[in-house]
mmCIF file of C-alpha atoms and ligand atoms in Angstrom:
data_model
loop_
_atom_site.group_PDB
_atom_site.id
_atom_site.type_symbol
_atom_site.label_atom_id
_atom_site.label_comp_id
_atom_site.label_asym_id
_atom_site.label_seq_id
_atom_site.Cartn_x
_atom_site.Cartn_y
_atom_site.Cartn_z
ATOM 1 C CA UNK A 192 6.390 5.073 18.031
ATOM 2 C CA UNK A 193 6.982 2.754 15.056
ATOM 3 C CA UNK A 194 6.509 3.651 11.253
ATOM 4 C CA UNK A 195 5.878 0.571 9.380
ATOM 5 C CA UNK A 196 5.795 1.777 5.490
ATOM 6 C CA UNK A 197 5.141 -0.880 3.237
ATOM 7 C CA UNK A 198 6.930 -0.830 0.120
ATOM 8 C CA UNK A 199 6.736 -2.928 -3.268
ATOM 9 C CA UNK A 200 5.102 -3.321 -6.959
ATOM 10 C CA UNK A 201 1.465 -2.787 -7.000
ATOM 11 C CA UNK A 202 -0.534 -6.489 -6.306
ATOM 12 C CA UNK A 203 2.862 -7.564 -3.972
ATOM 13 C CA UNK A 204 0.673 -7.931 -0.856
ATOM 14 C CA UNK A 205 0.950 -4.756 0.729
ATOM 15 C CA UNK A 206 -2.915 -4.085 1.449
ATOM 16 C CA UNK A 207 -3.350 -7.832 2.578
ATOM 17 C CA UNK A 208 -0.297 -7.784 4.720
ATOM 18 C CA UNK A 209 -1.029 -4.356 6.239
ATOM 19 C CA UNK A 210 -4.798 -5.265 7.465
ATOM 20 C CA UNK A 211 -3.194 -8.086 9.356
ATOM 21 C CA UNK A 212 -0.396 -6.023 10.476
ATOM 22 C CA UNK A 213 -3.051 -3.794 11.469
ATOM 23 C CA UNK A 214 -5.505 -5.949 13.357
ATOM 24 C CA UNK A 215 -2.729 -8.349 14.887
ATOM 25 C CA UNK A 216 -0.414 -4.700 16.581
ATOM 26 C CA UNK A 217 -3.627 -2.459 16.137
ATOM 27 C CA UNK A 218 -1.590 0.450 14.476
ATOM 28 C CA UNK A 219 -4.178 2.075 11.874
ATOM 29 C CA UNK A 220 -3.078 1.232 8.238
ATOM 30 C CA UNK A 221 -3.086 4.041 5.850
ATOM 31 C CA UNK A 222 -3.382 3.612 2.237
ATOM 32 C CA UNK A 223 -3.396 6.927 0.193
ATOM 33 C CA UNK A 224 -4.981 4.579 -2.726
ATOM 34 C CA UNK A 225 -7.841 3.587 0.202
ATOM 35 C CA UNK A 226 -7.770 7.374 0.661
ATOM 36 C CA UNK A 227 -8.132 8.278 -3.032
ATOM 37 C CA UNK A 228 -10.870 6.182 -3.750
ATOM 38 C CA UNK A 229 -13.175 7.497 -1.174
ATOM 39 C CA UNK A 230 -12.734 10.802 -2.470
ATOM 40 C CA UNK A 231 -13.196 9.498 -6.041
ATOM 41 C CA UNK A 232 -16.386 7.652 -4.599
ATOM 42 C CA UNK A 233 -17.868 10.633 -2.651
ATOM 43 C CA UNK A 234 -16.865 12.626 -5.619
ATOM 44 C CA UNK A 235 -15.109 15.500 -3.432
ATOM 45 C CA UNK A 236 -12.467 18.317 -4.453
ATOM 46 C CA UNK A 237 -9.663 15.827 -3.759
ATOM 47 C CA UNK A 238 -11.495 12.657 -5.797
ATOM 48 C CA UNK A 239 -12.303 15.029 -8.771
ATOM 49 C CA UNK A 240 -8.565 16.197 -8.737
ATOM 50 C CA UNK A 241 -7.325 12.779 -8.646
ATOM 51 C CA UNK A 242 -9.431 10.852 -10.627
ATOM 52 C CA UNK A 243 -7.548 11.460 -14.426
ATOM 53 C CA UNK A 244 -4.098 10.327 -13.021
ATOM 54 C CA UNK A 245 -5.888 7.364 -11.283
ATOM 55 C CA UNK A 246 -7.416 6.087 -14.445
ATOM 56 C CA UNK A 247 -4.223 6.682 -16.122
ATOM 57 C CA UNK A 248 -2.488 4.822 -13.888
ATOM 58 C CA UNK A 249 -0.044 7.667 -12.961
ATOM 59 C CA UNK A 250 0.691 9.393 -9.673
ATOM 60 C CA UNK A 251 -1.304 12.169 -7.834
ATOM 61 C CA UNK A 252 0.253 15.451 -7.331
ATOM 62 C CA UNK A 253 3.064 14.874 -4.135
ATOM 63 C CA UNK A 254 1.367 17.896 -2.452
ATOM 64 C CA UNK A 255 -1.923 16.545 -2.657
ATOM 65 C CA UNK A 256 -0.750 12.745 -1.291
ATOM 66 C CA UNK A 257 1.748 15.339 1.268
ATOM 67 C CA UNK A 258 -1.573 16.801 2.517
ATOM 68 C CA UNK A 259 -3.306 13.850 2.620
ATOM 69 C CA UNK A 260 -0.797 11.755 4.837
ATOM 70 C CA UNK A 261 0.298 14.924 7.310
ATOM 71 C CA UNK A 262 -3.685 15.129 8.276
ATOM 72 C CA UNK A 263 -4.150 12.002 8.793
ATOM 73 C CA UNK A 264 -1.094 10.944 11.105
ATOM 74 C CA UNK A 265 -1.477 13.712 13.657
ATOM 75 C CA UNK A 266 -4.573 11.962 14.909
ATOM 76 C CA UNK A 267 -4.595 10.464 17.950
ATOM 77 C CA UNK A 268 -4.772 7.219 17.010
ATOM 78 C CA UNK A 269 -1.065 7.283 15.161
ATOM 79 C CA UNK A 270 0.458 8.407 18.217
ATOM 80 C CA UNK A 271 2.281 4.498 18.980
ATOM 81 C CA UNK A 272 2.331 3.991 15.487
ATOM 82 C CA UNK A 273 0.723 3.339 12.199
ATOM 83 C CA UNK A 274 1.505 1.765 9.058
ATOM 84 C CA UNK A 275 1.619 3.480 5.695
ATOM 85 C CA UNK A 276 0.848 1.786 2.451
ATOM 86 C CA UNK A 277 1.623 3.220 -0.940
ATOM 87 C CA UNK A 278 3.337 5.926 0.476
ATOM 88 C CA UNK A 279 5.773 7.148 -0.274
ATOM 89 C CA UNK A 280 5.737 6.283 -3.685
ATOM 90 C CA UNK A 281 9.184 8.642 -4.988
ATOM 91 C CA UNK A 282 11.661 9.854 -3.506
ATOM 92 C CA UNK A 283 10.472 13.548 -3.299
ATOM 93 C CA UNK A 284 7.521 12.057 -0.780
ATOM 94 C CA UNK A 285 9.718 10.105 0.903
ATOM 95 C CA UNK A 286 12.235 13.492 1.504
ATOM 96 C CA UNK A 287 9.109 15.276 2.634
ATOM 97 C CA UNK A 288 7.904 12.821 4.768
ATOM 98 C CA UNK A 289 11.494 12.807 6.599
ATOM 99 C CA UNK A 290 11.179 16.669 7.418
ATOM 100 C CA UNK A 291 7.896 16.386 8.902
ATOM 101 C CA UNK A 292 9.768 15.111 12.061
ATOM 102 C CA UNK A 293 8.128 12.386 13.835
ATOM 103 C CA UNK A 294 10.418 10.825 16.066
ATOM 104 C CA UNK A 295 10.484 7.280 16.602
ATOM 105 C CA UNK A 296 11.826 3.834 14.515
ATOM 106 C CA UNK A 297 11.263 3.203 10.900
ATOM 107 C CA UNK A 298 10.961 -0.130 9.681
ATOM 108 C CA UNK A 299 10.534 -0.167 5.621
ATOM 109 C CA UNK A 300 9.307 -3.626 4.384
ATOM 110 C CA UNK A 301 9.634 -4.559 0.831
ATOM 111 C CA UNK A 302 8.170 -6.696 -0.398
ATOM 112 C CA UNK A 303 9.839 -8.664 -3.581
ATOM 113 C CA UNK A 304 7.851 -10.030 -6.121
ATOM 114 C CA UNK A 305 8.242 -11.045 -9.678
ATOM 115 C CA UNK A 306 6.950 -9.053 -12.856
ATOM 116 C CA UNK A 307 5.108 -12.280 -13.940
ATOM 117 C CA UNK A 308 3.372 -12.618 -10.543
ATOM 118 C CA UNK A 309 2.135 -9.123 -10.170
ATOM 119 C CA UNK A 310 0.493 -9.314 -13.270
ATOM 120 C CA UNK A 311 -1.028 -12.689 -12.515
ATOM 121 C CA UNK A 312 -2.180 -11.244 -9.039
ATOM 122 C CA UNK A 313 -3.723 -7.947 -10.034
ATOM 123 C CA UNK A 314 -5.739 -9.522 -12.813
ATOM 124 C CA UNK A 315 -7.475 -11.765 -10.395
ATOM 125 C CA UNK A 316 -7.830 -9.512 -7.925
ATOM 126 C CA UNK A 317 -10.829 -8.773 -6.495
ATOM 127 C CA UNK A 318 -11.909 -5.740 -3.701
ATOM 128 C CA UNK A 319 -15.403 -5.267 -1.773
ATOM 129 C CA UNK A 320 -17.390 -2.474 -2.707
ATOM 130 C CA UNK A 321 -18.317 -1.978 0.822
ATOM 131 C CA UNK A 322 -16.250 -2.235 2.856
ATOM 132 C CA UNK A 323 -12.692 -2.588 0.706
ATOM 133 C CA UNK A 324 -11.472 -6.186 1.354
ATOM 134 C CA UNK A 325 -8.915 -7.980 -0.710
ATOM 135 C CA UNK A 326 -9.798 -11.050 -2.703
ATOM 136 C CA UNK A 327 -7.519 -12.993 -5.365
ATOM 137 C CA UNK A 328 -9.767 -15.583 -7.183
ATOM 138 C CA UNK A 329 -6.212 -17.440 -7.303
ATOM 139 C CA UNK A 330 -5.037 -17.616 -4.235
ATOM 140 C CA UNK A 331 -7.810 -16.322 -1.150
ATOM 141 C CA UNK A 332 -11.173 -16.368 -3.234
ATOM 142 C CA UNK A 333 -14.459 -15.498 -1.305
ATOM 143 C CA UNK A 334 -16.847 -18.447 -0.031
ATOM 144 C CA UNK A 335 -19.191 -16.786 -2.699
ATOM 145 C CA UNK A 336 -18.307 -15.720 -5.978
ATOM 146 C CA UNK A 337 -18.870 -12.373 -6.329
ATOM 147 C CA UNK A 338 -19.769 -11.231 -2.250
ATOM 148 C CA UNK A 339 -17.588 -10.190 0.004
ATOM 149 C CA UNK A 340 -17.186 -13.018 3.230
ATOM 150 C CA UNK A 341 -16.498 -10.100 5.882
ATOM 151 C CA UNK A 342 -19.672 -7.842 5.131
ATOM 152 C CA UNK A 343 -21.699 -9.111 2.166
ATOM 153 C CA UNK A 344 -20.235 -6.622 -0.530
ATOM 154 C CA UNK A 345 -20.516 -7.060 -4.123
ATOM 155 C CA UNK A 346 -17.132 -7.640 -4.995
ATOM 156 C CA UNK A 347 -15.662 -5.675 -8.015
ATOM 157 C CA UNK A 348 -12.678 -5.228 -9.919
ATOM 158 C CA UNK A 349 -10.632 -2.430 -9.204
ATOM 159 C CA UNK A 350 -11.025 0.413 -12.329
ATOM 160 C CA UNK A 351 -6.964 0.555 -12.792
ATOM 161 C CA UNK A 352 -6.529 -3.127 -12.672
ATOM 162 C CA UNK A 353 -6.891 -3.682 -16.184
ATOM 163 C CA UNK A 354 -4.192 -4.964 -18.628
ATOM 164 C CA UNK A 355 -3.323 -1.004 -20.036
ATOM 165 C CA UNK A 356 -3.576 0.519 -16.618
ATOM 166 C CA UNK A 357 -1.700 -2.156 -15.217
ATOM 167 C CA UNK A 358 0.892 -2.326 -17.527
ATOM 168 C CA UNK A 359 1.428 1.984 -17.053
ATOM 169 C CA UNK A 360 1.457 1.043 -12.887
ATOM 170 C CA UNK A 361 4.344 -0.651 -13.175
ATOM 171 C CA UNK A 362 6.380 1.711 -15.436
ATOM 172 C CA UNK A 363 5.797 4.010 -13.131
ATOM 173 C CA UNK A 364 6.568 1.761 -10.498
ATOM 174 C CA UNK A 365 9.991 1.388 -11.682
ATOM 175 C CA UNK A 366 10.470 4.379 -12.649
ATOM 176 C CA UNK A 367 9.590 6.475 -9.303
ATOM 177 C CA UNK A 368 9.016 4.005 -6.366
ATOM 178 C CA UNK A 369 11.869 1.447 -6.873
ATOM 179 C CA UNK A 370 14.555 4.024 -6.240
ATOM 180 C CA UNK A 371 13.196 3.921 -2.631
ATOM 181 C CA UNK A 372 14.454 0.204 -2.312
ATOM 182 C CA UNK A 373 17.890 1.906 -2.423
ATOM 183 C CA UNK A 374 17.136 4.988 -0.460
ATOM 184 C CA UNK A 375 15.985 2.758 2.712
ATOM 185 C CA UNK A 376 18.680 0.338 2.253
ATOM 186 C CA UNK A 377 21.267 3.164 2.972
ATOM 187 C CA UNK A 378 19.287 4.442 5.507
ATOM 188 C CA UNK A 379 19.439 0.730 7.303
ATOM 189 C CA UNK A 380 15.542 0.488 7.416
ATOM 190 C CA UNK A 381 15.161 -1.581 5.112
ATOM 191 C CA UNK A 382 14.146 -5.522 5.546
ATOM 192 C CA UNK A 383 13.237 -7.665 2.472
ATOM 193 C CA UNK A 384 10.607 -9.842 1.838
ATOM 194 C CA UNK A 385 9.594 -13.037 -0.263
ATOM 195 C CA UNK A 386 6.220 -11.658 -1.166
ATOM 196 C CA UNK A 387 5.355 -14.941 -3.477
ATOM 197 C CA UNK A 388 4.909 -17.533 -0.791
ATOM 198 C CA UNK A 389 0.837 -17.729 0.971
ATOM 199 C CA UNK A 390 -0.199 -14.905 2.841
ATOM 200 C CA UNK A 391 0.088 -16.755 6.257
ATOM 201 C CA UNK A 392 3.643 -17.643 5.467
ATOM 202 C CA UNK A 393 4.504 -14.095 4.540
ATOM 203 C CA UNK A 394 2.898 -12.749 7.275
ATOM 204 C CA UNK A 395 4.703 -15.302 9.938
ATOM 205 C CA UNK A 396 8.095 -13.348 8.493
ATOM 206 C CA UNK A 397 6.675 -9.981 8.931
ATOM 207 C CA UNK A 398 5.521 -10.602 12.193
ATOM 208 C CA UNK A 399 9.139 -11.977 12.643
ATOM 209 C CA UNK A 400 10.744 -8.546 12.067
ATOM 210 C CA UNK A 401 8.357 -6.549 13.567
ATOM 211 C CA UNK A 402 8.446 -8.284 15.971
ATOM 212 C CA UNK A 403 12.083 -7.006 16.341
ATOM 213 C CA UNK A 404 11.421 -3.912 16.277
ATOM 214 C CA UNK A 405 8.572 -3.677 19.554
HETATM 215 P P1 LIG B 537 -2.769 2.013 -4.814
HETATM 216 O O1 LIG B 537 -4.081 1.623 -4.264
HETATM 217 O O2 LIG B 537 -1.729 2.232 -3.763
HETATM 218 O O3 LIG B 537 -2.295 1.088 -5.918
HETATM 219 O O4 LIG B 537 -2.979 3.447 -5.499
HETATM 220 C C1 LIG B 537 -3.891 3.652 -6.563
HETATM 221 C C2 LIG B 537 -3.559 4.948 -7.297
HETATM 222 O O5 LIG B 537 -3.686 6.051 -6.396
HETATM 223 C C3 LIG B 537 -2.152 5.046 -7.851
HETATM 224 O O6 LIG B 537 -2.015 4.436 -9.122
HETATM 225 C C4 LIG B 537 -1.953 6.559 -7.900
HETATM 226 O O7 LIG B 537 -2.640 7.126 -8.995
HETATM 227 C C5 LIG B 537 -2.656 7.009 -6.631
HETATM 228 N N1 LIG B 537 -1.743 7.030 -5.462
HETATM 229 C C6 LIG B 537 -1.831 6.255 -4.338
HETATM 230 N N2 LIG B 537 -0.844 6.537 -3.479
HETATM 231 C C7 LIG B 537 -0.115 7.522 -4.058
HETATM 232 C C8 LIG B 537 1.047 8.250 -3.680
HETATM 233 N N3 LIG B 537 1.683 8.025 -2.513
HETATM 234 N N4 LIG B 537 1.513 9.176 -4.540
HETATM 235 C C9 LIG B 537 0.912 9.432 -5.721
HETATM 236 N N5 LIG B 537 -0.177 8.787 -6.136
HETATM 237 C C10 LIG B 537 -0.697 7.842 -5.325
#
């Protein structure tokens, strides 16, 4: 069993890097964002109780994201691994995750990025409708402006990656999430990353230290 939790600023790579993670060790990557916006979407209990902290850019309740992540790793197909992105996200999620027990090694990647860069990168990101790929008209822009390559989406700007939202992301992001740099790094789990090279370059180093870890 390996828990691969991929930490760092909103836009640092973590949904790009965690679908190739994904595909490449075929662990299931779960994003509580991914999770969120479904709900939001299909307008259920969950999406209608998230919704107002989404748009504000803050976080959901810990006991709703808590219920959200216990569900989903006791399926079946978590039981070699799986890969968690945007959780945890403070250090109250992070306790509660520890109690729930699973055995097995951690590995916590961070990935480092500069303020400047997020910015740049959430901006021009871009995510399919459909079927929720990840686009930067900067750096990996679609064949087709506007349609996703992998299913034919329309692709669409996230809601919360506008300049106000994204400027109350990474307040919060400091404020609650980057403690957990220093909460891994005592706990030895954590490896750093350069998360401002190209995504094939990143993902060569990842692969590197996972592949320390199989
Ligand atoms: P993300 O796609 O990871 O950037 O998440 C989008 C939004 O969903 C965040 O701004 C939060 O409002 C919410 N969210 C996602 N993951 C969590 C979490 N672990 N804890 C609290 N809120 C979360």
């Amino acid at each position: 069993m390996l828990k691969i939790i991929l930490l760092g600023a909103p836009g640092a790579g973590k949904g790009t890097q965690g679908e190739l993670i994904s595909k490449k060790y075929n662990f299931p990557k779960i994003s509580t964002g991914d999770i969120l916006r479904e709900a939001v979407k299909n307008g259920t209990e969950l999406g209608l109780k998230a919704k107002a902290k989404m748009d504000a850019g803050e976080l959901v309740d810990d006991e709703i994201i808590l219920g959200i992540i216990k569900e989903r790793i006791s399926r079946e197909d978590c039981q070699r691994g799986f890969i968690l992105d945007g959780f945890p996200r403070n250090i109250n999620q992070a306790e509660e995750f520890e109690k729930i027990g699973i055995e097995g090694k951690e590995l916590v990647l961070y990935f480092d990025i500069s303020d400047e860069e997020i910015i740049k990168r959430l901006s021009s990101r871009r995510v399919c409708s459909k079927c929720g790929a990840i686009y930067s008209l900067l750096i990996s822009p679609p064949k087709k402006e506007g349609i996703c390559d992998k299913c034919g989406g329309k692709l669409i700007q996230r809601e919360d990656d506008t300049p106000e939202v994204i400027k109350k992301r990474l307040e919060v992001y400091k404020a609650q999430t980057f403690p957990l740099i220093e909460f891994y790094k005592k706990q030895g789990s954590l490896r750093k990353i350069n998360a401002e090279g190209d995504i094939e370059e990143i993902f060569a180093s990842v692969c590197d230290i996972i592949g320390q870890y199989l």
